[in-house]
Amino acid sequence: MVAEVLGFLAGTDVRLLVDATAGLGGHMREVLLAHPEARVIGIDRDADMVKAAQESLKEFGTRAEIVHAAFGDLAQVLDRAGAGAPDAILFDLGVSSPQLDTADRGFSFRLDGPLDMRMDRSAQGTAADLVNRLPESELGNLIYELGDERHARRIAAVIVAERRRDPIRTTARLAEIVRRAVRGRGRIDAATRTFQALRIATNREIDQLRAGLEAAAARLRPEGRLIVISFHSGEDRVVKGFLREDPRLRVLTKKVVKPSDAEARANPRARSARLRVAERRSAVA
Ligand SMILES: C[S@@+](CC[C@H](N)C(=O)[O-])C[C@H]1O[C@@H](n2cnc3c(N)ncnc32)[C@H](O)[C@@H]1O
């Protein structure tokens, strides 16, 4: 949703933008091109993504700086960079294509790999740790709440029976267990929701999101823009609630913005994207 992001920045004075989710640096590149006065600080908790973004944005020299950190630590990142109040802060949540397409990162139920799912491989705790150690009820709640999966209890019961036989260490085995537990013929792969839930839990994504939004609202300059793209309803609920309820912010997207038909056709992964934008109020009543 690059065009929509640029649209919300058009006509505003962008000297400093923070991209809290640098990924491959795609959004950063477009902002650097559209705003020749701008400097961009990118953040990513995945060291591979930091390297990739640094490489792809080399031509912009000191205008582009990429930091290895979690956006929950946004305030510390800005302090360390000696940055003033940003004119805009962007969150493009979720995983990037290279993470999803690399079997040994363990995010994909389509590729066989270790059941890892950590965005930051120096962090403690993999998806396999959750799957093999959580009590059945906690596992069921997690899959239900973070995956919106109505068969969560049954899936948790089958996982627990299977792990007693042999610990679950690979994505292919977990996907097969979930498909067997659900036995449905839905439009999407039966393993989708369980994998999503485990990824969110492994990376504590909801806590990260709340901390990142809070720091962003606190640090933006008056009239600065907070732009958030989310990919599933749990994330979007948090974003929508935060933007509406925080007295420092004024929501600019009365209705959530969805990708154009052309973008959804060209990029199936973008289909579920939801964009919300708020402006920092000049004075808080
Ligand atoms: C959808 S991709 C961003 C793609 C990017 N906008 C681009 O144009 O290439 C999301 C990225 O955010 C990173 N990420 C997710 N949660 C994060 C967090 N809490 N802190 C820092 N980076 C995070 C992921 O590692 C991933 O690279």
Coordinates of C-alpha atoms in Angstrom, one line a residue, residues 82-210:
G82 CA 19.7 11.6 18.8
A83 CA 16.5 12.1 16.8
G84 CA 14.0 14.9 17.5
A85 CA 10.2 14.5 17.1
P86 CA 9.5 12.5 13.9
D87 CA 7.2 14.0 11.2
A88 CA 5.7 10.5 10.5
I89 CA 6.0 7.0 11.9
L90 CA 5.0 4.0 9.8
F91 CA 4.2 0.4 10.9
D92 CA 3.8 -2.2 8.2
L93 CA 3.1 -5.2 10.5
G94 CA 3.6 -8.9 10.2
V95 CA 6.3 -10.9 8.4
S96 CA 8.2 -10.0 5.2
S97 CA 8.3 -12.3 2.1
P98 CA 11.9 -13.5 2.6
Q99 CA 11.0 -14.6 6.2
L100 CA 7.9 -16.5 4.9
D101 CA 9.7 -18.0 1.9
T102 CA 12.8 -19.3 3.8
A103 CA 12.1 -22.8 5.1
D104 CA 14.5 -22.7 8.0
R105 CA 12.9 -19.7 9.5
G106 CA 9.9 -22.0 10.3
F107 CA 7.1 -19.5 9.5
S108 CA 5.5 -21.4 6.7
F109 CA 3.2 -24.4 6.7
R110 CA 3.9 -24.9 3.0
L111 CA 7.7 -25.5 3.5
D112 CA 9.2 -28.0 5.9
G113 CA 11.7 -26.5 8.4
P114 CA 12.4 -26.3 12.1
L115 CA 9.4 -25.0 14.1
D116 CA 11.1 -21.7 14.9
M117 CA 9.1 -18.5 13.9
R118 CA 11.3 -16.1 15.8
M119 CA 11.7 -12.8 13.9
D120 CA 14.8 -12.1 16.1
R121 CA 16.8 -15.2 16.1
S122 CA 18.8 -14.0 19.1
A123 CA 15.7 -13.9 21.2
Q124 CA 14.7 -16.7 23.6
G125 CA 11.7 -19.1 22.9
T126 CA 10.7 -20.7 19.6
A127 CA 7.3 -21.8 18.4
A128 CA 8.4 -25.4 19.1
D129 CA 8.9 -24.4 22.8
L130 CA 5.3 -23.3 23.0
V131 CA 3.9 -26.3 21.1
N132 CA 5.8 -28.8 23.2
R133 CA 5.6 -27.1 26.7
L134 CA 2.3 -25.2 27.1
P135 CA -0.5 -26.9 29.0
E136 CA -3.3 -28.0 26.7
S137 CA -5.8 -25.4 27.9
E138 CA -3.2 -22.5 27.4
L139 CA -2.4 -23.8 24.0
G140 CA -6.1 -24.0 23.1
N141 CA -6.7 -20.4 24.3
L142 CA -3.7 -19.1 22.4
I143 CA -4.8 -20.7 19.1
Y144 CA -8.4 -19.5 19.7
E145 CA -7.6 -15.9 20.6
L146 CA -4.7 -15.2 18.3
G147 CA -5.8 -17.3 15.4
D148 CA -9.6 -16.8 15.5
E149 CA -9.7 -20.6 15.2
R150 CA -13.0 -22.2 16.3
H151 CA -11.4 -25.7 16.3
A152 CA -8.7 -24.5 18.8
R153 CA -9.6 -27.0 21.6
R154 CA -9.6 -30.0 19.3
I155 CA -6.3 -28.9 17.7
A156 CA -4.7 -28.4 21.1
A157 CA -5.9 -31.9 22.2
V158 CA -4.4 -33.6 19.2
I159 CA -1.1 -31.6 19.5
V160 CA -0.8 -32.8 23.1
A161 CA -1.5 -36.4 22.2
E162 CA 1.1 -36.2 19.4
R163 CA 3.8 -34.5 21.4
R164 CA 3.5 -37.3 24.1
R165 CA 4.6 -39.8 21.4
D166 CA 7.4 -37.6 20.1
P167 CA 8.1 -33.8 20.4
I168 CA 6.9 -31.7 17.5
R169 CA 10.0 -30.1 15.9
T170 CA 9.1 -29.3 12.3
T171 CA 6.5 -27.1 10.4
A172 CA 5.5 -30.0 8.2
R173 CA 4.6 -32.3 11.1
L174 CA 2.7 -29.6 12.9
A175 CA 0.8 -28.6 9.7
E176 CA -0.1 -32.3 9.2
I177 CA -1.3 -32.7 12.8
V178 CA -3.5 -29.5 12.6
R179 CA -5.0 -30.6 9.2
R180 CA -5.8 -34.0 10.6
A181 CA -7.4 -32.4 13.7
V182 CA -9.6 -30.1 11.7
R183 CA -10.4 -32.4 8.8
G184 CA -12.2 -29.5 7.1
R185 CA -12.3 -28.6 3.5
G186 CA -12.2 -24.8 3.9
R187 CA -11.1 -22.3 1.3
I188 CA -7.8 -21.7 3.2
D189 CA -5.3 -24.3 4.4
A190 CA -6.5 -25.6 7.8
A191 CA -3.1 -24.9 9.3
T192 CA -3.2 -21.2 8.5
R193 CA -4.8 -19.9 11.7
T194 CA -2.8 -22.1 14.1
F195 CA 0.5 -21.0 12.4
Q196 CA -0.6 -17.3 12.7
A197 CA -1.4 -17.7 16.4
L198 CA 1.9 -19.3 17.2
R199 CA 3.8 -16.7 15.3
I200 CA 2.1 -13.9 17.1
A201 CA 2.7 -15.6 20.5
T202 CA 6.3 -16.5 19.7
N203 CA 7.1 -12.9 18.9
R204 CA 4.8 -11.3 21.5
E205 CA 3.4 -9.2 18.7
I206 CA 0.4 -7.7 20.5
D207 CA 2.6 -6.5 23.4
Q208 CA 5.1 -5.1 20.8
L209 CA 2.3 -3.3 19.0
R210 CA 0.8 -1.7 22.0

